[in-house]
CSV table of C-alpha atoms in Angstrom, one decimal:
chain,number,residue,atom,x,y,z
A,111,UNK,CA,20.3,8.7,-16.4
A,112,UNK,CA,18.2,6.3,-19.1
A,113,UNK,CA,19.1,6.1,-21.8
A,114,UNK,CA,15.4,7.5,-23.2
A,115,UNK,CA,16.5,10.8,-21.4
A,116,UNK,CA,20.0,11.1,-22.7
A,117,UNK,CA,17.9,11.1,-26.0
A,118,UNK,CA,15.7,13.3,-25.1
A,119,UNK,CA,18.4,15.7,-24.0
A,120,UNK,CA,20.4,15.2,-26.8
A,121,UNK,CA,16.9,15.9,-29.3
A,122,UNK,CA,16.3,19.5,-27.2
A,123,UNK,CA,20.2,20.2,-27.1
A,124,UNK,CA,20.2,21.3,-23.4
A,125,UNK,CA,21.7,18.4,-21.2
A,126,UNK,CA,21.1,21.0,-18.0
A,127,UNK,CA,17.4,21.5,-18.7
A,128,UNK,CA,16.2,19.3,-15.7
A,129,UNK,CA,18.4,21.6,-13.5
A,130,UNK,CA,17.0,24.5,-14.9
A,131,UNK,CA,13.6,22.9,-14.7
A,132,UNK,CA,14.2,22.2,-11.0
A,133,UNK,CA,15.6,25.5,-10.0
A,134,UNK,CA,12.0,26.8,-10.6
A,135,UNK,CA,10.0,27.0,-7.5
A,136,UNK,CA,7.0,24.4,-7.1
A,137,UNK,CA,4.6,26.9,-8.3
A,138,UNK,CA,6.3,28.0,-11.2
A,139,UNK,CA,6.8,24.4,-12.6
A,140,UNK,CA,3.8,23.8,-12.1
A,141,UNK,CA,2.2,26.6,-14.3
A,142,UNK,CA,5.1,25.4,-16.9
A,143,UNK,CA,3.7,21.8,-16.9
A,144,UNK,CA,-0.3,23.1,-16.4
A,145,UNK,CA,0.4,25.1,-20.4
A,146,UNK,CA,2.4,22.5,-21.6
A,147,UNK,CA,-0.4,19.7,-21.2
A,148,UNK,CA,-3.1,22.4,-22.9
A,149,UNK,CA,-0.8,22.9,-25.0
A,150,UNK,CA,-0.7,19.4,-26.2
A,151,UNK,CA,-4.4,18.7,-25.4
A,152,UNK,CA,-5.5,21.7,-27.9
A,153,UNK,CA,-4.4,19.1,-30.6
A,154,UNK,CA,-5.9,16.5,-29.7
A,155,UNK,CA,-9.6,15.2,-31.5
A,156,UNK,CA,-12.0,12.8,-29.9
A,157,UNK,CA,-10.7,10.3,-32.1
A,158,UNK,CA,-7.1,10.6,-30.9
A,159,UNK,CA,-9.0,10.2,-27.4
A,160,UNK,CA,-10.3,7.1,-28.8
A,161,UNK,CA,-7.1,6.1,-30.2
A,162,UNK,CA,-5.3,6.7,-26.8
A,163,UNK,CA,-8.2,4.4,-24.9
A,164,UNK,CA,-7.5,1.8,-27.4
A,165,UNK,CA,-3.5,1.9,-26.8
A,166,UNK,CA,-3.3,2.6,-23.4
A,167,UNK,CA,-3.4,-0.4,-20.5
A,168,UNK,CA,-4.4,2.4,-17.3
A,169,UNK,CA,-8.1,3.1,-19.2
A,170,UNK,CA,-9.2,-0.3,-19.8
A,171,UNK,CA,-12.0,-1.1,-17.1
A,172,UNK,CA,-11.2,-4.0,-15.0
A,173,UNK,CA,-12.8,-7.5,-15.9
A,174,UNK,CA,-14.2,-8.2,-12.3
A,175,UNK,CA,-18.2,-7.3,-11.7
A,176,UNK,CA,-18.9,-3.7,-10.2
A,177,UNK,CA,-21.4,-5.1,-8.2
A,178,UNK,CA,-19.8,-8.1,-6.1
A,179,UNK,CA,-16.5,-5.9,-5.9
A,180,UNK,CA,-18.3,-2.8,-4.2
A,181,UNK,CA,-20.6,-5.7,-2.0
A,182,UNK,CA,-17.0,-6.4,-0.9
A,183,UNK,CA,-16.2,-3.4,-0.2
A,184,UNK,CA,-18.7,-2.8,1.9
A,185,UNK,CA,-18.2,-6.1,3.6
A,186,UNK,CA,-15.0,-5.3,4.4
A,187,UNK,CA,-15.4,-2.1,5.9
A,188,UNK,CA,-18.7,-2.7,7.8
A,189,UNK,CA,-16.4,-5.7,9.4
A,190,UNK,CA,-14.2,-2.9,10.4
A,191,UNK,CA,-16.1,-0.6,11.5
A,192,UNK,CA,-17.8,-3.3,14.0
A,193,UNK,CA,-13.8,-4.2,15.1
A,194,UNK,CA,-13.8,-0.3,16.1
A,195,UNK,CA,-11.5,0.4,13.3
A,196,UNK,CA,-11.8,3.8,12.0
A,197,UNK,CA,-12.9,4.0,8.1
A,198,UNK,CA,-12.0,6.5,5.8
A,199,UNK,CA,-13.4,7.5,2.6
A,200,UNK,CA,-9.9,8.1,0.8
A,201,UNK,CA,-9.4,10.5,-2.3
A,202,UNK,CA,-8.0,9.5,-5.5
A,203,UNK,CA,-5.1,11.5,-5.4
A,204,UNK,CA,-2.3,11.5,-3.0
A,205,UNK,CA,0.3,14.2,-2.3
A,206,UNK,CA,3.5,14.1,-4.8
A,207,UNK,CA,6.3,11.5,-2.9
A,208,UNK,CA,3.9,9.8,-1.1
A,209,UNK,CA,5.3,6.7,-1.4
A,210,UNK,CA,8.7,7.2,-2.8
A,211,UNK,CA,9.6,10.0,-0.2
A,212,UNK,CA,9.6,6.8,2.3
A,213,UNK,CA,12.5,5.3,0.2
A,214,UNK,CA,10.4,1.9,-0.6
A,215,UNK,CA,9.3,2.9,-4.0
A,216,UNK,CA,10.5,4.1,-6.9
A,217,UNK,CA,8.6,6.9,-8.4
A,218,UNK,CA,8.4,5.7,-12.0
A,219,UNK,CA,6.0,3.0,-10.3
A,220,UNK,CA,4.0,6.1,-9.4
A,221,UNK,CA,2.0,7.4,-12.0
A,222,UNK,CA,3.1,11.6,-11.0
A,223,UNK,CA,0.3,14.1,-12.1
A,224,UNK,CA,0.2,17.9,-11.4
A,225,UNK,CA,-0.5,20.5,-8.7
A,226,UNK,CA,1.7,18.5,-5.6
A,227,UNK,CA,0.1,15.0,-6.7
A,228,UNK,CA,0.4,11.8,-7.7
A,229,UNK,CA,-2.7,9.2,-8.8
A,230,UNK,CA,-3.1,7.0,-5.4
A,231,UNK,CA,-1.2,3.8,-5.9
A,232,UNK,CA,-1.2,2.6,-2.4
A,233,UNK,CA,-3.7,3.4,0.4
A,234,UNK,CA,-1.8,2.6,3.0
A,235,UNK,CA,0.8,5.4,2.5
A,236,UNK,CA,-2.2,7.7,2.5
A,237,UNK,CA,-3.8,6.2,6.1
A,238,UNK,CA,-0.5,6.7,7.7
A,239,UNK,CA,0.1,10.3,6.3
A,240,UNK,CA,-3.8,11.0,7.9
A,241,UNK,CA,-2.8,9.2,10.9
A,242,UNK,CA,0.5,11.4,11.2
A,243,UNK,CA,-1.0,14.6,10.4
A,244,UNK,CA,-3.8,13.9,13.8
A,245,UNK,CA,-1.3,13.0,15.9
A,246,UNK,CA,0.8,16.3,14.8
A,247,UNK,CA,-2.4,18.7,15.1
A,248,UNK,CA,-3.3,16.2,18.6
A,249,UNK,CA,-6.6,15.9,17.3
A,250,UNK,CA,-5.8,11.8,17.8
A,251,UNK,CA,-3.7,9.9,20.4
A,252,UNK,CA,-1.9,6.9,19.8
A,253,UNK,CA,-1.1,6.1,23.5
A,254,UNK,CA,-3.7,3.5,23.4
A,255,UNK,CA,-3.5,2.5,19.6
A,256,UNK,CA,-5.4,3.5,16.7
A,257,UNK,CA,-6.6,1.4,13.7
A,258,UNK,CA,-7.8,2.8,10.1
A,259,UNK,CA,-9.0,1.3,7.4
A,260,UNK,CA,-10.0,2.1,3.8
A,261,UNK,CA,-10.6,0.6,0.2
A,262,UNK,CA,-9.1,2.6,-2.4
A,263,UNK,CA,-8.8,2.0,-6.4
A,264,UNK,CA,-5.2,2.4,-6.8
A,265,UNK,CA,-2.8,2.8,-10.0
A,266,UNK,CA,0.6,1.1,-10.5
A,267,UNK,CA,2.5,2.8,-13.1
A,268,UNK,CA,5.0,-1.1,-13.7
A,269,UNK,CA,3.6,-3.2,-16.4
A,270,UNK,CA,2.0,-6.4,-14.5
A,271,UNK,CA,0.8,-9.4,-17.2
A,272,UNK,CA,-1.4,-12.3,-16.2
A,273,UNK,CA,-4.6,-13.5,-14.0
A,274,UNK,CA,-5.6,-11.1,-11.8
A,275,UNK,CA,-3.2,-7.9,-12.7
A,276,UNK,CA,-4.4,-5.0,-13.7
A,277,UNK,CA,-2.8,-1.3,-14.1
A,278,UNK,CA,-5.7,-0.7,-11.9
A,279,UNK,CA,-7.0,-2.7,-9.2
A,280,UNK,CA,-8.6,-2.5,-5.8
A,281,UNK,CA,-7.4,-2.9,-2.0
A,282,UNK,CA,-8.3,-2.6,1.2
A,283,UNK,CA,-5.9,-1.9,3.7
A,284,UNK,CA,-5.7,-1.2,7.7
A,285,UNK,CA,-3.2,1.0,8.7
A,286,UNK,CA,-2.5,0.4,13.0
A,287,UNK,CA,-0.3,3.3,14.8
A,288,UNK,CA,1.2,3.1,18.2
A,289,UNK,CA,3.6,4.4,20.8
A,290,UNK,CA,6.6,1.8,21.7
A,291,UNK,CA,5.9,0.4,25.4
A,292,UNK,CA,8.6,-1.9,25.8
A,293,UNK,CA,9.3,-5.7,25.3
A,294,UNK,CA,7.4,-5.4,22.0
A,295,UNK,CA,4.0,-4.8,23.8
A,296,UNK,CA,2.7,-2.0,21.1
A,297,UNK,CA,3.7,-4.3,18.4
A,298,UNK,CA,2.4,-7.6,19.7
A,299,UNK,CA,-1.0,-5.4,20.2
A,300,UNK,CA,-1.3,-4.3,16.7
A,301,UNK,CA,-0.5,-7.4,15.1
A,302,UNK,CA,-2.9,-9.2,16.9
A,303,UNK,CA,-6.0,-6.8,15.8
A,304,UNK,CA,-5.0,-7.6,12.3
A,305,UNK,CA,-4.8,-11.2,12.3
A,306,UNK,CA,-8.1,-11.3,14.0
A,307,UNK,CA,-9.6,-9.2,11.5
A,308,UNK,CA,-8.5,-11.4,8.8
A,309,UNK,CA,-9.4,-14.6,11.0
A,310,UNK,CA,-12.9,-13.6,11.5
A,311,UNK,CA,-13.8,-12.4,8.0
A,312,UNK,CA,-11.9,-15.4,5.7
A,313,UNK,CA,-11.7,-18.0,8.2
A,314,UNK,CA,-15.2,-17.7,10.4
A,315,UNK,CA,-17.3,-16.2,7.1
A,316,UNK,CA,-15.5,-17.5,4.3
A,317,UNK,CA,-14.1,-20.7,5.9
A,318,UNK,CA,-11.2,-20.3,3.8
A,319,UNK,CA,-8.0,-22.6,4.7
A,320,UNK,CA,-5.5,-19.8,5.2
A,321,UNK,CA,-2.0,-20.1,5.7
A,322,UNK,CA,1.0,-17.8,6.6
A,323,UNK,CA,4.4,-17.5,5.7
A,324,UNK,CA,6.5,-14.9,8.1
A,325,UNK,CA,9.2,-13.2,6.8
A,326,UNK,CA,12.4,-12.2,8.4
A,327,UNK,CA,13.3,-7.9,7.7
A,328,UNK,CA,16.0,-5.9,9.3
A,329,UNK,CA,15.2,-2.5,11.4
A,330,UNK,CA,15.3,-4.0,14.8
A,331,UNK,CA,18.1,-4.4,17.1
A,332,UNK,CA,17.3,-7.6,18.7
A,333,UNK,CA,15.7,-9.2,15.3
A,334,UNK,CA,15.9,-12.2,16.4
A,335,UNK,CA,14.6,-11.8,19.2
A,336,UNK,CA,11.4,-9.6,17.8
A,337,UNK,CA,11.0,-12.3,15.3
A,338,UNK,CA,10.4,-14.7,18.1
A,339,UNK,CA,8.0,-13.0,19.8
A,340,UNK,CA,6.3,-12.1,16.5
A,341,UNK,CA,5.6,-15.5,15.4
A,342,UNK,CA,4.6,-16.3,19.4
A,343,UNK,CA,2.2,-13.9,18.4
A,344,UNK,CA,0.4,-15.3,15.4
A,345,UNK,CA,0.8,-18.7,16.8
A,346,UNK,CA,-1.5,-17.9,19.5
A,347,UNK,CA,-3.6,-16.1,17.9
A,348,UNK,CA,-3.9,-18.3,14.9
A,349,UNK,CA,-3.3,-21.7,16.6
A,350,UNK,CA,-4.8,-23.4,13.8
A,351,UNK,CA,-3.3,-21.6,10.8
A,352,UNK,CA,-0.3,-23.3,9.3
A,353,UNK,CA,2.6,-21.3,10.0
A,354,UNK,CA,6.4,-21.3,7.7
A,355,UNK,CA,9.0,-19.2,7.4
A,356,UNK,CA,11.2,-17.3,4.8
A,357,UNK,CA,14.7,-15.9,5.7
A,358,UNK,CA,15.5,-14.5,2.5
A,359,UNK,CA,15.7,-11.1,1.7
A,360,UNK,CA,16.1,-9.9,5.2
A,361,UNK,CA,17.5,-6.4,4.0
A,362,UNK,CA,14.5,-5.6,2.4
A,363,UNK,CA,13.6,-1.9,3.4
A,364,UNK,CA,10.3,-1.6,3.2
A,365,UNK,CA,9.0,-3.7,6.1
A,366,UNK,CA,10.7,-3.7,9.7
A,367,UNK,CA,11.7,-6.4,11.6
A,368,UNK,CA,9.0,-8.7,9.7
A,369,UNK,CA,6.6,-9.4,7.3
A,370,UNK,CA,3.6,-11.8,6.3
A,371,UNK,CA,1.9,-13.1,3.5
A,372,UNK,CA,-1.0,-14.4,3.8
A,373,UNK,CA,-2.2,-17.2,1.3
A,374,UNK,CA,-5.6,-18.9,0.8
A,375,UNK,CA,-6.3,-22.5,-0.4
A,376,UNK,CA,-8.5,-23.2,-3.0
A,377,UNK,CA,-9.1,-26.0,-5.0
A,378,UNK,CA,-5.8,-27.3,-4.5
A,379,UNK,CA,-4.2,-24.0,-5.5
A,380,UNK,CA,-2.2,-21.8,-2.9
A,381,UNK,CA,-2.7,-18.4,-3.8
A,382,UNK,CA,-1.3,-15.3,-2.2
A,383,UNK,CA,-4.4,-12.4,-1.8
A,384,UNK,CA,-2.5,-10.2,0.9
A,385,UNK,CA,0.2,-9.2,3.1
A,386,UNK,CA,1.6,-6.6,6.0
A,387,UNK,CA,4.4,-6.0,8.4
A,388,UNK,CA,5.4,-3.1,10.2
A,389,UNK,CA,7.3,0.1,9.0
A,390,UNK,CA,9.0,3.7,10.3
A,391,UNK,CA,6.8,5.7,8.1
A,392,UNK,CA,5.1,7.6,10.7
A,393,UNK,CA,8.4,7.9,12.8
A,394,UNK,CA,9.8,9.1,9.5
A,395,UNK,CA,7.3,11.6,9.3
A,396,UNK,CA,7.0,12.8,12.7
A,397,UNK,CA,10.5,12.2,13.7
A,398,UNK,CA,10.2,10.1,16.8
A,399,UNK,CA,11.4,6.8,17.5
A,400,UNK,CA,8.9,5.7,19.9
A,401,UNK,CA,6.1,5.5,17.2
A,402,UNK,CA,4.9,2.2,15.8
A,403,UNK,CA,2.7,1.2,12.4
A,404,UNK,CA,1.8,-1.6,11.0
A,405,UNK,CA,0.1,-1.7,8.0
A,406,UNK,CA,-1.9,-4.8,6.1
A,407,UNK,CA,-3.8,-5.0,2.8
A,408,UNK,CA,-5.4,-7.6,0.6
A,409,UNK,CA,-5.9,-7.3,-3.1
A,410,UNK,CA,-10.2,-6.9,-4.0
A,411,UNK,CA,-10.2,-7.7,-8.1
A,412,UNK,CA,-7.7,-11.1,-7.5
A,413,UNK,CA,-9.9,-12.1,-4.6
A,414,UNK,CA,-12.8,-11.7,-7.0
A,415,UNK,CA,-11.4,-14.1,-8.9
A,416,UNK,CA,-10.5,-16.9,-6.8
């Protein structure tokens, strides 16, 4: 328990009223929380609004140009949509746990709101939740794979300081589902429609030098073995992109078996704009093994900047 809630505790004089808070069913807390923010709001003036604006780091507008960061946008998903990846229109809010339920995030990195929701701080969470629920309701198949993308405007609720971070900022992500067909087939599949997308946009339109560095994770049994055939994979697709390794950190639970980080050179600067690997979430959620993601994202406002 922090030390902030001890305090808290202490100030109200009931160290069980978080128990007591829980007991209440979903609904009920959530009427509870719903009077105690009018409650607070009735008090407030516009200029305490203005105040709050002033004080607060998630208000403050980003510094990159609306106009070349939507342009991008667009870019990126009409590039996509002509590699017969699915694009999806995402909503601004995401369902309460979305991230944190997966047990990569801590949810004090997750600005929480109310009614079942949380501010959407990662778009890729939210594809593979839409892919999960189609395969659940069958509307969608993953037996021959299925790709999704979207840009989102996310929130991060852990302070960031320096070029390029922002409490808010955008990304665009692809999220890849499959069904395991042996000798890392599925996997090899998906990995390759990513690094093509990126190949064809920053390499063939940009004509970006791009570089990656693979990264060793745990959650396979043969991970050596997977981490071969993983970097067989971007070698021949990328046969021209420098390729290095990083084994530390292999526990790291939020990617499986491995992870890459894609870097771009410019000016003589080598500068990290995105990243993916694979990871359980949609075998988490739909409780079978056999099912495969991959997800990948690159970082809009700090490729603005570059």
């Amino acid at each position: 328990m922090s030390t902030i809630l001890n305090r808290i505790l202490n100030q109200i004089g009931d160290p069980e009223i978080v128990d007591k808070l829980l007991s209440l069913s979903k609904a009920d807390l959530n009427s509870l929380l719903l009077e105690l923010f009018k409650k607070q709001t009735d008090g407030i003036t516009p200029a305490d609004v203005l105040k709050t604006y002033q004080s607060n780091r998630f208000p403050i507008p980003s510094d990159a140009d609306p106009a070349k960061f939507h342009a991008l946008e667009t870019q990126l998903l009409t590039a996509a949509q002509n590699m017969e990846i699915k694009t999806v229109l995402l909503s601004p809010s995401a369902p309460l746990g979305s991230c944190s339920a997966f047990g990569c995030v801590d949810q004090y990195n997750v600005v929480s709101a109310l009614r079942g929701t949380e501010t959407l701080s990662d778009p890729s969470n939210m594809l593979a939740i839409i892919i999960a629920d189609k395969l659940k309701s069958r509307t969608e198949s993953n037996i021959i794979p299925l790709h999704y993308a979207a840009t989102a405007r996310v929130v991060r609720a852990q302070a960031f300081s320096g070029k390029g971070f922002f409490a808010h900022f955008g990304l665009y992500c692809m999220v890849s589902s499959g069904k395991d067909s042996g000798s890392y087939a599925c996997e090899k599949d998906l990995l390759e429609k990513h690094l093509i997308f990126y190949k064809e946009l920053f390499q063939e339109q940009y004509n970006a030098k791009l570089s990656i560095v693979l990264r060793k994770r745990g959650g396979y049994t043969d991970g050596d073995g997977f981490f071969d055939r993983m970097t067989e994979v971007i070698q021949t697709t990328l046969p021209h992109t420098p390729l290095s390794f990083d084994y530390d950190d292999v526990d790291n639970k939020y990617y499986q078996g491995v992870n890459f980080k894609l870097y771009m050179e410019r000016n003589g600067e080598k500068i990290e704009f995105g990243d993916g690997g694979f990871v359980d979430w949609i075998n988490q959620m739909l409780g079978n093994k056999k099912e495969r993601c991959l997800i990948s994202g690159i970082g809009l406002d700090r490729f603005l900047l570059l």
